[in-house]
Coordinates of N, CA and C in Angstrom, one line a residue:
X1 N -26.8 -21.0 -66.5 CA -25.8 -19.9 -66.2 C -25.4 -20.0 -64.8
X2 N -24.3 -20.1 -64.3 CA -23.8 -20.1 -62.9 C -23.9 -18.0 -62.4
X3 N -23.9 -17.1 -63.0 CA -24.4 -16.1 -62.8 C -24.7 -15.1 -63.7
X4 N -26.0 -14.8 -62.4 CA -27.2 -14.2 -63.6 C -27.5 -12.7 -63.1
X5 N -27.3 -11.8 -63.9 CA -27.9 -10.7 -63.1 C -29.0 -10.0 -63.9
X6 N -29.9 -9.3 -63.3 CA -31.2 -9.0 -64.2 C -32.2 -8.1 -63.7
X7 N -31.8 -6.9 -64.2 CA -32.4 -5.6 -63.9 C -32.0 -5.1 -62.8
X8 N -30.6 -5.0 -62.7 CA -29.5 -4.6 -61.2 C -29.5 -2.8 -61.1
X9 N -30.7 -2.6 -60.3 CA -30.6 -0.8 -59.9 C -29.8 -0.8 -58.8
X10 N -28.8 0.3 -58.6 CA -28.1 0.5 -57.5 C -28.3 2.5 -57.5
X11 N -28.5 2.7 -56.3 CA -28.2 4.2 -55.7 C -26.7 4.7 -54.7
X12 N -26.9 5.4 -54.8 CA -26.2 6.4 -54.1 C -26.6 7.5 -54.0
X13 N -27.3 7.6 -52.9 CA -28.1 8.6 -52.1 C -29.1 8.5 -53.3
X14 N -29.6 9.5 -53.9 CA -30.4 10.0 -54.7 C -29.9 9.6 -56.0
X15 N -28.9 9.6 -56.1 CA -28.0 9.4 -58.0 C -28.2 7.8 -57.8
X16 N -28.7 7.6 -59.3 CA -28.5 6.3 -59.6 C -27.1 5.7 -60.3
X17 N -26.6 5.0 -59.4 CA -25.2 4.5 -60.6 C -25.4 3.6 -61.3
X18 N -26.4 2.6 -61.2 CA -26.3 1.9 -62.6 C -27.6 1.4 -62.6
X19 N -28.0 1.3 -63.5 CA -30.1 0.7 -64.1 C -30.0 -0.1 -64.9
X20 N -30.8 -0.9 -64.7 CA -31.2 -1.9 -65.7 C -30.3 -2.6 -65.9
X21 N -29.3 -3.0 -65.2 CA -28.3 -3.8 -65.4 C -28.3 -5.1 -65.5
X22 N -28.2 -6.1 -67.0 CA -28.9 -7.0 -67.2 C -27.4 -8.0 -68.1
X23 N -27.0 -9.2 -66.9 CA -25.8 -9.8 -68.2 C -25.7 -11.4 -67.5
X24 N -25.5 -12.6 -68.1 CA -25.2 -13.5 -67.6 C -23.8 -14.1 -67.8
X25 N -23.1 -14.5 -67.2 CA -21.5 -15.7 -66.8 C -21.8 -16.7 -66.8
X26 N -21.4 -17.7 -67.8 CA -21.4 -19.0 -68.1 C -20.4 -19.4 -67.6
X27 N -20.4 -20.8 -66.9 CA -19.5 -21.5 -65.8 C -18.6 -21.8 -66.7
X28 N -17.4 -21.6 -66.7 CA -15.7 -21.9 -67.2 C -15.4 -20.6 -68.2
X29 N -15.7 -19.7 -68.4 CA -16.0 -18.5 -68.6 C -15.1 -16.7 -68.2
X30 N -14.2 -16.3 -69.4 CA -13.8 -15.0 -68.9 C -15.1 -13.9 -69.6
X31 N -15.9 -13.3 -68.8 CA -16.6 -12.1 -69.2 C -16.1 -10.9 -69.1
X32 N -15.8 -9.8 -69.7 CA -15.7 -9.0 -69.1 C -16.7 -7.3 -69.0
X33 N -16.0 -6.4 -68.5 CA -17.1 -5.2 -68.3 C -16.3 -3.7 -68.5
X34 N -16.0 -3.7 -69.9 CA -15.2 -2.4 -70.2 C -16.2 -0.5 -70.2
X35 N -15.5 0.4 -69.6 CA -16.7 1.5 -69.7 C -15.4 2.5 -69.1
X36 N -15.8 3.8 -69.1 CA -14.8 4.8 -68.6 C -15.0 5.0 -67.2
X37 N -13.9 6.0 -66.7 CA -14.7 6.0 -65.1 C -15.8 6.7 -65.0
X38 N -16.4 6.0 -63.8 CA -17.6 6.2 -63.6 C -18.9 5.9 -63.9
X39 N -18.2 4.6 -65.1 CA -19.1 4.1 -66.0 C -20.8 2.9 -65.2
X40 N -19.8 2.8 -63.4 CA -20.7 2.2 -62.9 C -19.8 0.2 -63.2
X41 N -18.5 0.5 -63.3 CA -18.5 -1.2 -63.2 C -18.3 -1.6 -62.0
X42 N -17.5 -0.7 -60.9 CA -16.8 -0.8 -59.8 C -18.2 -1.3 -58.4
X43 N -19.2 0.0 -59.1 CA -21.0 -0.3 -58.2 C -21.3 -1.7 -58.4
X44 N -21.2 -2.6 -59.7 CA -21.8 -3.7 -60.2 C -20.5 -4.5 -59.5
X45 N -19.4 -4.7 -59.4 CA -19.0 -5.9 -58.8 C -19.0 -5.6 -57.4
X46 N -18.6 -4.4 -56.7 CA -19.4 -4.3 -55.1 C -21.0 -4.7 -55.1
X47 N -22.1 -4.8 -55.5 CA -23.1 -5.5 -55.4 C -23.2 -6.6 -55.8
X48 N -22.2 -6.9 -56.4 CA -22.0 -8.6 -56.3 C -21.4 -9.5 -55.4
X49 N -21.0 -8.6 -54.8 CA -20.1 -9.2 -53.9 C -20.7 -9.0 -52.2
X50 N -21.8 -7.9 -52.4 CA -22.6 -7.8 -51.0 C -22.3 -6.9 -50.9
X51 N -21.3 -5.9 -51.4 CA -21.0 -4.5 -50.4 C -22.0 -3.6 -50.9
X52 N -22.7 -3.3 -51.6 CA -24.1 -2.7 -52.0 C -25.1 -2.9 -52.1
X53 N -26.1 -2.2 -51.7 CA -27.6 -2.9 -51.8 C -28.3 -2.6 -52.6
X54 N -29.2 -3.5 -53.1 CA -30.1 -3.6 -54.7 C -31.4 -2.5 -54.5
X55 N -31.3 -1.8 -55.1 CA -32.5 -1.1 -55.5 C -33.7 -1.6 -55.5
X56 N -33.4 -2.5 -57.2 CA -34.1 -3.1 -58.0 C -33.2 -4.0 -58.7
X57 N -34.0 -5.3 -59.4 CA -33.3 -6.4 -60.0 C -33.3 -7.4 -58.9
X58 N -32.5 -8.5 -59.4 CA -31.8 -9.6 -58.5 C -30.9 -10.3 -59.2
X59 N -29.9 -10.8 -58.3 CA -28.7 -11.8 -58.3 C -28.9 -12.9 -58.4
X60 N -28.6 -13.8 -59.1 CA -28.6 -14.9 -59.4 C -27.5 -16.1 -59.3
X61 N -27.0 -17.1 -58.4 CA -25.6 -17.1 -58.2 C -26.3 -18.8 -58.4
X62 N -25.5 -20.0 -59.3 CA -26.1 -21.2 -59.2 C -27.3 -21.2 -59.3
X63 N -28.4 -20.7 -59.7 CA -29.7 -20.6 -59.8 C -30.5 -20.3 -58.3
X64 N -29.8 -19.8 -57.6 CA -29.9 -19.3 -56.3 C -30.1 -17.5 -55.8
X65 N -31.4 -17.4 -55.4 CA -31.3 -15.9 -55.5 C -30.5 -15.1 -54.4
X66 N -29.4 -14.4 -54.7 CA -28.6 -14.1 -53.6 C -28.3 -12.7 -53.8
X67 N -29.6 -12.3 -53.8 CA -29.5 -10.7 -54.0 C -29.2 -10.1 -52.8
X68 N -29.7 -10.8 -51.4 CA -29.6 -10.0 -50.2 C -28.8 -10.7 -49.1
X69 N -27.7 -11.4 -49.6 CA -27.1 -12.1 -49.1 C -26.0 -11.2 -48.3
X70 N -25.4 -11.8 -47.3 CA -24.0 -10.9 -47.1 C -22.8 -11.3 -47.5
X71 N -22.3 -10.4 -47.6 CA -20.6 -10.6 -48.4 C -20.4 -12.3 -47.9
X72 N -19.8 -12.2 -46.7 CA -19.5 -13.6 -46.5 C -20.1 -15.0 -46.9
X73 N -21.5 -15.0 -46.3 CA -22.4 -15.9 -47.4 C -22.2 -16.6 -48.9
X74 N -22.1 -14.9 -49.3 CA -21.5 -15.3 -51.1 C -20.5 -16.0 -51.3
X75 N -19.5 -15.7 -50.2 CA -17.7 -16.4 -50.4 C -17.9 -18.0 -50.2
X76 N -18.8 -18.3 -49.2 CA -18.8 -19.3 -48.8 C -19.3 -20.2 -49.9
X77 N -20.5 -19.6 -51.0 CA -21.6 -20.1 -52.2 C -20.3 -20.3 -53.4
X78 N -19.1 -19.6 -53.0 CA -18.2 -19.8 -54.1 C -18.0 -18.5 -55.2
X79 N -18.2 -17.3 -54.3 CA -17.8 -15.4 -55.2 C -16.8 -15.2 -54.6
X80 N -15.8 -14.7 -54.8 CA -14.8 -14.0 -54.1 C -14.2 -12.6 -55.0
X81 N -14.0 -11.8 -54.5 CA -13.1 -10.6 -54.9 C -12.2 -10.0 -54.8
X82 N -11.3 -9.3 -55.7 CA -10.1 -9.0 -55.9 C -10.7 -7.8 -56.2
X83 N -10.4 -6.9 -55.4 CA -11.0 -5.3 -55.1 C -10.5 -4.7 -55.9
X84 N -10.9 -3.4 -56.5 CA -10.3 -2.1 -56.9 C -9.2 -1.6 -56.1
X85 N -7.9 -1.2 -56.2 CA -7.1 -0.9 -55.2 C -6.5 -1.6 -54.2
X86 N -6.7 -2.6 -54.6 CA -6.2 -4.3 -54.3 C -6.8 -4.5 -53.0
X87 N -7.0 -3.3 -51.6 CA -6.9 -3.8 -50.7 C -6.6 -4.9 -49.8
X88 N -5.2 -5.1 -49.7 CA -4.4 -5.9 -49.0 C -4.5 -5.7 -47.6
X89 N -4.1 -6.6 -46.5 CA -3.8 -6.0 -45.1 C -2.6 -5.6 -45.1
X90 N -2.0 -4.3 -45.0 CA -0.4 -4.3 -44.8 C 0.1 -4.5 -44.0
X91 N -0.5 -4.6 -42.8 CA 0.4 -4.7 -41.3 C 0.4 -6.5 -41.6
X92 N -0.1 -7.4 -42.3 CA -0.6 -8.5 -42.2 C 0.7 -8.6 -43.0
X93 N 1.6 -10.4 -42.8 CA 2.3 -10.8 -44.1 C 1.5 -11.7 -44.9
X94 N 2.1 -12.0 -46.0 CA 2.1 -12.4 -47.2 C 0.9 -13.5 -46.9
X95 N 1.6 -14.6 -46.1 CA 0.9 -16.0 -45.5 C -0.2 -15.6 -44.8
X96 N -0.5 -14.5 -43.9 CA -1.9 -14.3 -43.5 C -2.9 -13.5 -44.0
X97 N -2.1 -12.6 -45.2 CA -3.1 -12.1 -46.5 C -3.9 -13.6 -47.0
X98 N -3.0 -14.5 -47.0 CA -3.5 -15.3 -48.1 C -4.3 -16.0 -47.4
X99 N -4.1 -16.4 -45.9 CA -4.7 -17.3 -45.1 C -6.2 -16.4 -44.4
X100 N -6.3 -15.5 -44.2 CA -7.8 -14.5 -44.6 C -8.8 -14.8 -45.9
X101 N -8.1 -14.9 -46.9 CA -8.8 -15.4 -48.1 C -9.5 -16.5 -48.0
X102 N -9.1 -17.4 -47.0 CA -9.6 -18.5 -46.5 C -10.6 -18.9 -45.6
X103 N -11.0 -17.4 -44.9 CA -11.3 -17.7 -43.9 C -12.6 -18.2 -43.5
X104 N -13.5 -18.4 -44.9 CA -14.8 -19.3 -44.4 C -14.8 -20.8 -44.5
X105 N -13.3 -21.0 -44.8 CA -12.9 -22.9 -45.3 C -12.5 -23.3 -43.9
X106 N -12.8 -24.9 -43.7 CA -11.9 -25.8 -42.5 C -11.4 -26.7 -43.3
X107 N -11.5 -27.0 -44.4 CA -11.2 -28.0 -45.6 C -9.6 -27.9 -45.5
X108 N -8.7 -28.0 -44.0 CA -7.5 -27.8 -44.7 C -6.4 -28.3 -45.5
X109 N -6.6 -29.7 -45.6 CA -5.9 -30.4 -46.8 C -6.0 -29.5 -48.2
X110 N -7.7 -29.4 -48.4 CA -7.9 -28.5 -49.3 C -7.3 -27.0 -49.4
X111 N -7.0 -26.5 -48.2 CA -6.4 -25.1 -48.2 C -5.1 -25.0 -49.0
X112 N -4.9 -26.3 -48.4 CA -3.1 -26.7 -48.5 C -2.8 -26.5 -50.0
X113 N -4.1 -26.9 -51.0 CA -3.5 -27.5 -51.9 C -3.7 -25.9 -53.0
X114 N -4.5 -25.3 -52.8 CA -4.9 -24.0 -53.4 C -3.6 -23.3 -53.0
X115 N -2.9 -23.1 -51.4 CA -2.2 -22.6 -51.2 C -0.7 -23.0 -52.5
X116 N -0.9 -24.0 -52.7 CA 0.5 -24.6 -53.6 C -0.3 -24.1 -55.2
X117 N -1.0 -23.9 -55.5 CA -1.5 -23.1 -56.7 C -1.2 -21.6 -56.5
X118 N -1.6 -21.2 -55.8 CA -1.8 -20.0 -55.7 C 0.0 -19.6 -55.9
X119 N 1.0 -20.3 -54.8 CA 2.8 -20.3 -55.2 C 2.8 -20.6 -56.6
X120 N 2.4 -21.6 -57.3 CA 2.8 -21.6 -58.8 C 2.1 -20.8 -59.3
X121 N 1.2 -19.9 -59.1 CA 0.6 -19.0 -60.7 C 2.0 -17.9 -59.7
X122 N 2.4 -17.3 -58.3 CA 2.6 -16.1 -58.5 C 3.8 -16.8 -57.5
X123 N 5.2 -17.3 -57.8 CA 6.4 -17.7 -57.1 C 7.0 -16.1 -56.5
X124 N 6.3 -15.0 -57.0 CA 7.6 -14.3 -56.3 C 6.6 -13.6 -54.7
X125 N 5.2 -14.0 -54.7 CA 4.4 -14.3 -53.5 C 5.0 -15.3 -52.7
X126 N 5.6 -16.7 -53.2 CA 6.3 -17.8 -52.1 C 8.0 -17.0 -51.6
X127 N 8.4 -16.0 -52.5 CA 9.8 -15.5 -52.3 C 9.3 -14.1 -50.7
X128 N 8.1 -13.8 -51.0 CA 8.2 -12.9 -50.4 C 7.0 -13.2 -49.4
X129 N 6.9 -14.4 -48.6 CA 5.3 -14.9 -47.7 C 6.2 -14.6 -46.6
X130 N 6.7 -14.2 -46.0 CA 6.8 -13.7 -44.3 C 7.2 -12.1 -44.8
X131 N 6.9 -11.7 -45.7 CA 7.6 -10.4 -45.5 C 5.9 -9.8 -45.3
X132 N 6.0 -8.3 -44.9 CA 4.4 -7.4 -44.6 C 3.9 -6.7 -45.7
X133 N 2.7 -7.4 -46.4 CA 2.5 -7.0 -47.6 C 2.1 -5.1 -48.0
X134 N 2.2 -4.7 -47.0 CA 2.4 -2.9 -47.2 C 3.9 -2.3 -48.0
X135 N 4.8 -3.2 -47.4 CA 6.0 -3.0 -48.1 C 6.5 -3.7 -49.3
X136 N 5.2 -3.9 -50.3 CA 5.8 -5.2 -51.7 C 5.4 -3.8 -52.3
X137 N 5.5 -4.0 -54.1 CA 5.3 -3.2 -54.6 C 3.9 -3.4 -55.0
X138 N 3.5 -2.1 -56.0 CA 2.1 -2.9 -56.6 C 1.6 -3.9 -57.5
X139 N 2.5 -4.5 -58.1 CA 2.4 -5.7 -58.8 C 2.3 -6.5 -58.0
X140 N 3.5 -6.9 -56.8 CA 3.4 -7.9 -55.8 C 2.2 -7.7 -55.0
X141 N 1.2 -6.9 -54.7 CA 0.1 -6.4 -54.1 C -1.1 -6.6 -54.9
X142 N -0.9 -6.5 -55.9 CA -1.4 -7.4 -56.6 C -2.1 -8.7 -57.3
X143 N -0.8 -9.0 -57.2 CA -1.0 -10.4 -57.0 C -1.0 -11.3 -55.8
X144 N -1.0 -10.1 -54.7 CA -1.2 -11.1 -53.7 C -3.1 -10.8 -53.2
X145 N -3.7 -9.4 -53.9 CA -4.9 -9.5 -53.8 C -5.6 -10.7 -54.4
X146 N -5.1 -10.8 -55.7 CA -5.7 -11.5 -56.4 C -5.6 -13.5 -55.8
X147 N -4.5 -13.5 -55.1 CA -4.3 -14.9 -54.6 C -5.0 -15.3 -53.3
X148 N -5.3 -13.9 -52.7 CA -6.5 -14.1 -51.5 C -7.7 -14.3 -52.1
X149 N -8.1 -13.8 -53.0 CA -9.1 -14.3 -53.6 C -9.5 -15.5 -54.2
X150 N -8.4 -16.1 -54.1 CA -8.2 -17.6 -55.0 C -8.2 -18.5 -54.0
X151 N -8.3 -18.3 -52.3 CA -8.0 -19.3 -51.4 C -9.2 -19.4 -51.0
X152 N -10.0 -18.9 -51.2 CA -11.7 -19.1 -51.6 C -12.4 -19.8 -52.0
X153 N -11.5 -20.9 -52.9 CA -11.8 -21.7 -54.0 C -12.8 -20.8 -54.5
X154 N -12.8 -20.2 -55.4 CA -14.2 -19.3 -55.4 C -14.7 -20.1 -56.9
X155 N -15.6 -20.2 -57.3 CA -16.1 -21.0 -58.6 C -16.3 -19.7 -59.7
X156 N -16.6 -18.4 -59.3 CA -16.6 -17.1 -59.8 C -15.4 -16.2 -58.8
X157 N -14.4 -15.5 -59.8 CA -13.6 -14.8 -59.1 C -13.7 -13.6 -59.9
X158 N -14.1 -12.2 -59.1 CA -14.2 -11.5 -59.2 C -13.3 -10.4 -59.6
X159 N -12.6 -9.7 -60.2 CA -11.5 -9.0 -60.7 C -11.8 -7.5 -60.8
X160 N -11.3 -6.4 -60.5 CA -11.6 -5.3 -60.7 C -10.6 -4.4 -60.7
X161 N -10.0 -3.9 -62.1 CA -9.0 -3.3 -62.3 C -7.6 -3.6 -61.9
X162 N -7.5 -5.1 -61.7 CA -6.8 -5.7 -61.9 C -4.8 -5.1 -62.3
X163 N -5.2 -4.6 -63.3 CA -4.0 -3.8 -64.2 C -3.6 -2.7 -63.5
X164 N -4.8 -1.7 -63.0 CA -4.7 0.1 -62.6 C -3.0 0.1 -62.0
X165 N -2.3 0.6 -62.7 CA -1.3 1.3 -61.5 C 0.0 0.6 -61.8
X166 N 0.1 -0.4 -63.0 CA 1.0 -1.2 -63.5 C 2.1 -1.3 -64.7
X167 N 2.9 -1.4 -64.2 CA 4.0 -1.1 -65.4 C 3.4 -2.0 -66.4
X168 N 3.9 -2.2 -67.6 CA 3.2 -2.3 -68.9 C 3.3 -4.0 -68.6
X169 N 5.3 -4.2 -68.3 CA 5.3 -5.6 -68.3 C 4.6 -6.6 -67.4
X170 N 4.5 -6.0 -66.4 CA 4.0 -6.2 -64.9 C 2.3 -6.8 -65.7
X171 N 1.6 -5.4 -66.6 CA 0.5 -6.1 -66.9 C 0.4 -7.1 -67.6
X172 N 1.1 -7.4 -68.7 CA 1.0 -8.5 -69.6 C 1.1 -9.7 -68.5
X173 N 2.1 -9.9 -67.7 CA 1.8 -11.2 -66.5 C 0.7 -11.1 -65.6
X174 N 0.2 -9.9 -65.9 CA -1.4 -10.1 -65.0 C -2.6 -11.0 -65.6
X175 N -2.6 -10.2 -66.2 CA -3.3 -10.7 -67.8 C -2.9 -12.2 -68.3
X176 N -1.8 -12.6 -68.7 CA -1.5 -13.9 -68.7 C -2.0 -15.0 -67.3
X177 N -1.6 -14.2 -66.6 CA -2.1 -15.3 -64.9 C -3.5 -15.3 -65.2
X178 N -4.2 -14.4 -65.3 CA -5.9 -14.1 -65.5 C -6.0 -15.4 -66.4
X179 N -5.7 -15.9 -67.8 CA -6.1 -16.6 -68.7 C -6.0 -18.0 -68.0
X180 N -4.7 -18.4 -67.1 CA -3.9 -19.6 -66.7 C -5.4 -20.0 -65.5
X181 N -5.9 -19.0 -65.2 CA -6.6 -19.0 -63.9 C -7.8 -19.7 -64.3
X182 N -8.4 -19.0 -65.4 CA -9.8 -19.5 -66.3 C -9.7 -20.4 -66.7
X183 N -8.4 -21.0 -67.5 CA -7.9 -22.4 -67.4 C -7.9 -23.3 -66.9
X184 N -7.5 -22.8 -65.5 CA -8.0 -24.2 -64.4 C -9.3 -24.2 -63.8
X185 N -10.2 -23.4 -64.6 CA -11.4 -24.1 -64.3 C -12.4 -22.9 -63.6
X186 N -11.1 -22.0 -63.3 CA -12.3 -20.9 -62.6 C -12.8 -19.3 -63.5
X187 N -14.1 -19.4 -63.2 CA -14.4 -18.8 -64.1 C -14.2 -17.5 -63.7
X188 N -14.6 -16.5 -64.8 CA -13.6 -15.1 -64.2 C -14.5 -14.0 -64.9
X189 N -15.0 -13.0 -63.9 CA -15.7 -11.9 -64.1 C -14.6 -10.4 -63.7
X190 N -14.5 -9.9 -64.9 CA -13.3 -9.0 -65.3 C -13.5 -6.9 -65.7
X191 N -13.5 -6.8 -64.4 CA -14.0 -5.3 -64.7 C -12.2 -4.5 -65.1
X192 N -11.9 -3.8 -65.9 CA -10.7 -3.4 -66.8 C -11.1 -2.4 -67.6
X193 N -9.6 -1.4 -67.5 CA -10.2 -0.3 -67.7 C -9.0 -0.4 -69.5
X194 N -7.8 -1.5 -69.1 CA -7.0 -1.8 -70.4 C -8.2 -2.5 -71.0
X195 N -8.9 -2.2 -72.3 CA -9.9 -2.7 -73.0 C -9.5 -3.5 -73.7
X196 N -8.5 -3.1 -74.7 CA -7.4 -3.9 -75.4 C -7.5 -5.6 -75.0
X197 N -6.6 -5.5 -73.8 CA -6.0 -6.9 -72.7 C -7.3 -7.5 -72.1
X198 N -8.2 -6.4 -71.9 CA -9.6 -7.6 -71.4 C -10.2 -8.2 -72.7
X199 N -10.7 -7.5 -73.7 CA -11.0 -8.0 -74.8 C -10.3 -9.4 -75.2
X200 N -9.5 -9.2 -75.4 CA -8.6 -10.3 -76.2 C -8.8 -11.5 -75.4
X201 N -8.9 -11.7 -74.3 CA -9.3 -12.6 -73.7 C -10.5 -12.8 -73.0
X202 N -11.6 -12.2 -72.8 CA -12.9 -12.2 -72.9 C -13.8 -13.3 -74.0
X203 N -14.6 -14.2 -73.1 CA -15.3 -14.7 -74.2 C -16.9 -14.0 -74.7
X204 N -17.1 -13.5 -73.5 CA -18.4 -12.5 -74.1 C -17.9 -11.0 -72.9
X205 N -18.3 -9.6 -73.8 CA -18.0 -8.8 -73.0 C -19.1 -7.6 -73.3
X206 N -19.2 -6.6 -72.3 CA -20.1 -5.9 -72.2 C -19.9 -4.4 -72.2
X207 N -20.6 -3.3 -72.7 CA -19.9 -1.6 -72.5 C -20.8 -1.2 -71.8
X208 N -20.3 -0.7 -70.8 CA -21.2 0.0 -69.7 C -20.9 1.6 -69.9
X209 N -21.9 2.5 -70.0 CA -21.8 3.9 -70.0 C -23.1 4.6 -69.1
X210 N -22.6 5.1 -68.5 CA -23.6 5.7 -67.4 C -24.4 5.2 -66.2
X211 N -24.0 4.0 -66.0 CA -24.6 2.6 -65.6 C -25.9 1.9 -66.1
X212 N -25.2 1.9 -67.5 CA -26.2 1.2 -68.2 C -25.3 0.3 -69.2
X213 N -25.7 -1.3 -69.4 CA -25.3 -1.7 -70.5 C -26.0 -1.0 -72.1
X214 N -24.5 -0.4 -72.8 CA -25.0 -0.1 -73.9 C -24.5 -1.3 -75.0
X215 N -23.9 -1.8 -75.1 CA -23.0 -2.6 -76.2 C -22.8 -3.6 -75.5
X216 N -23.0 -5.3 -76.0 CA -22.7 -6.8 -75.8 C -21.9 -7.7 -76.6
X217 N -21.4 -8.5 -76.6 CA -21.1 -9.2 -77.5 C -19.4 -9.9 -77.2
X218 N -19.2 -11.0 -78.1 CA -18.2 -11.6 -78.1 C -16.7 -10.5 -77.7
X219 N -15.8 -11.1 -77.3 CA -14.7 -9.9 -76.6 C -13.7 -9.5 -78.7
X220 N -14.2 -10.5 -79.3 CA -13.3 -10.6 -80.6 C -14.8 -9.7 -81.3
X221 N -15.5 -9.3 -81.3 CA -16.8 -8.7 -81.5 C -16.3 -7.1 -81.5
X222 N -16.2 -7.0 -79.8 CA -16.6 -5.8 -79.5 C -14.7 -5.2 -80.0
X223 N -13.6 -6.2 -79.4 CA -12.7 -5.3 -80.1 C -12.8 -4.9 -82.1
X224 N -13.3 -5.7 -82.7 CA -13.7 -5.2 -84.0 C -14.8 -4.1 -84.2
X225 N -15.6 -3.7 -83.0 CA -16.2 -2.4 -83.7 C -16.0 -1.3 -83.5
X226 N -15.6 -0.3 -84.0 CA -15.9 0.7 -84.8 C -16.0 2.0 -83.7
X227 N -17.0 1.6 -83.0 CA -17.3 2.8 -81.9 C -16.6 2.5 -81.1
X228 N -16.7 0.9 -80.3 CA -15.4 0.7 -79.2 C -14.4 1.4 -79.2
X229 N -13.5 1.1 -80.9 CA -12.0 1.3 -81.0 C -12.6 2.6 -80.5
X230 N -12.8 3.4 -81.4 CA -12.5 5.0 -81.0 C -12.5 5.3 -79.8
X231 N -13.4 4.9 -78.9 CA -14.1 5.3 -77.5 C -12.8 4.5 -76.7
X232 N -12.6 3.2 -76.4 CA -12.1 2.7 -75.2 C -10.4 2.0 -76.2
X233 N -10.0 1.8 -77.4 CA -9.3 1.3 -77.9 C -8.2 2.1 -78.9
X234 N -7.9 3.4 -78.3 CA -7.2 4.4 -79.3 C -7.6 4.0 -80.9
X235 N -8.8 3.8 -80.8 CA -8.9 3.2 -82.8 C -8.3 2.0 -83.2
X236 N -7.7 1.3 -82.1 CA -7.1 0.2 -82.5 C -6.9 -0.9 -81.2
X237 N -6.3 -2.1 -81.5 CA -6.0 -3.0 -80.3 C -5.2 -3.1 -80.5

């Protein structure tokens, strides 16, 4: 398993947000982590990513324990994130959002060439690279979080609500880019709160309620059961 997590306690102050948090990501791989708010997915990819500290459990990244690693560290091992609420630099343009994403590489040929990926999954990012990414909209912010995160070469790319805040059509090209991404090779850990759109493309997915996994299973699994639909799927996909 390229990552492994296994008995992941996290606090906040006194309140526990999530226990026992136990799931693995197989390398070429879309997982995802459907649950309502508050459900504790947002705690679980900030401690994957370093911004939280482990209770209890540990992190498993390449067979490497990197439970107490720092953010940066991880980027460098090959984790990157695509935040909740995209956090972009706004005063920053397009080209130095993306060129931040990079910042633990010297590999620049290599930079070069992610950079020309990163223009073909999202051309209207190469239409708009000297403009200041505070003034795109949220789709274009969007996708330009998500393309800082890709200049990381990251071998696991982290996703977190991805969709929140998006016109319908806007998300279906999110969603679509997400598949094209896992396609080329990188694997994709998928917190979403559209259950629907993460399912359907999820190869194994998980329900988180209270910060606990309650329900696992194939993403074609969990959209056919029963309790999902009602709970996270209007009864239906």
């Amino acid at each position: 398993m390229l990552l492994e997590v296994e008995g992941l306690c996290v606090n906040y102050g006194h309140i526990e947000a999530i226990r026992d948090v136990t799931f693995s990501v197989e390398e070429g791989t879309v997982v995802t982590l459907i649950g309502a708010n508050g459900a504790g997915k947002t705690t679980t990819m900030k401690t994957l990513s370093g911004l939280r500290k482990v209770r209890a459990g540990r992190v498993m990244f390449d067979g490497k324990d990197i439970t107490h690693l720092p953010p940066y560290e991880r980027v460098k091992l090959g984790l990157s994130q695509s935040p909740e609420g995209r956090g972009i630099f706004p005063g920053m343009t397009v080209r130095e959002n993306l060129d931040m994403g990079a910042y633990v590489r010297s590999d620049k040929a290599e930079m070069a060439k992610d950079f020309d990926r990163v223009m073909a999954l999202f051309p209207r990012l190469e239409e708009r690279i000297s403009q200041f990414a505070g003034t795109m909209s949220g789709g274009e912010q969007q996708m330009l979080a998500i393309g800082r995160a890709l200049m990381a070469r990251p071998r696991v790319v982290l996703l977190d609500e991805p969709s929140m805040g998006l016109a319908p059509k806007l998300i279906q090209q999110i969603f679509s880019i997400i598949t094209e991404i896992n396609e080329q090779g990188t694997t994709v850990l998928l917190v979403e709160q559209n259950a629907a759109q993460a399912l359907k493309r999820a190869h194994t997915a998980h329900v988180l309620e209270t910060g606990e996994i309650v329900r696992s299973g194939t993403g074609a699994e969990l959209a056919g059961d029963d309790s999902v639909k009602a709970a996270y799927l209007g009864g239906d996909v």
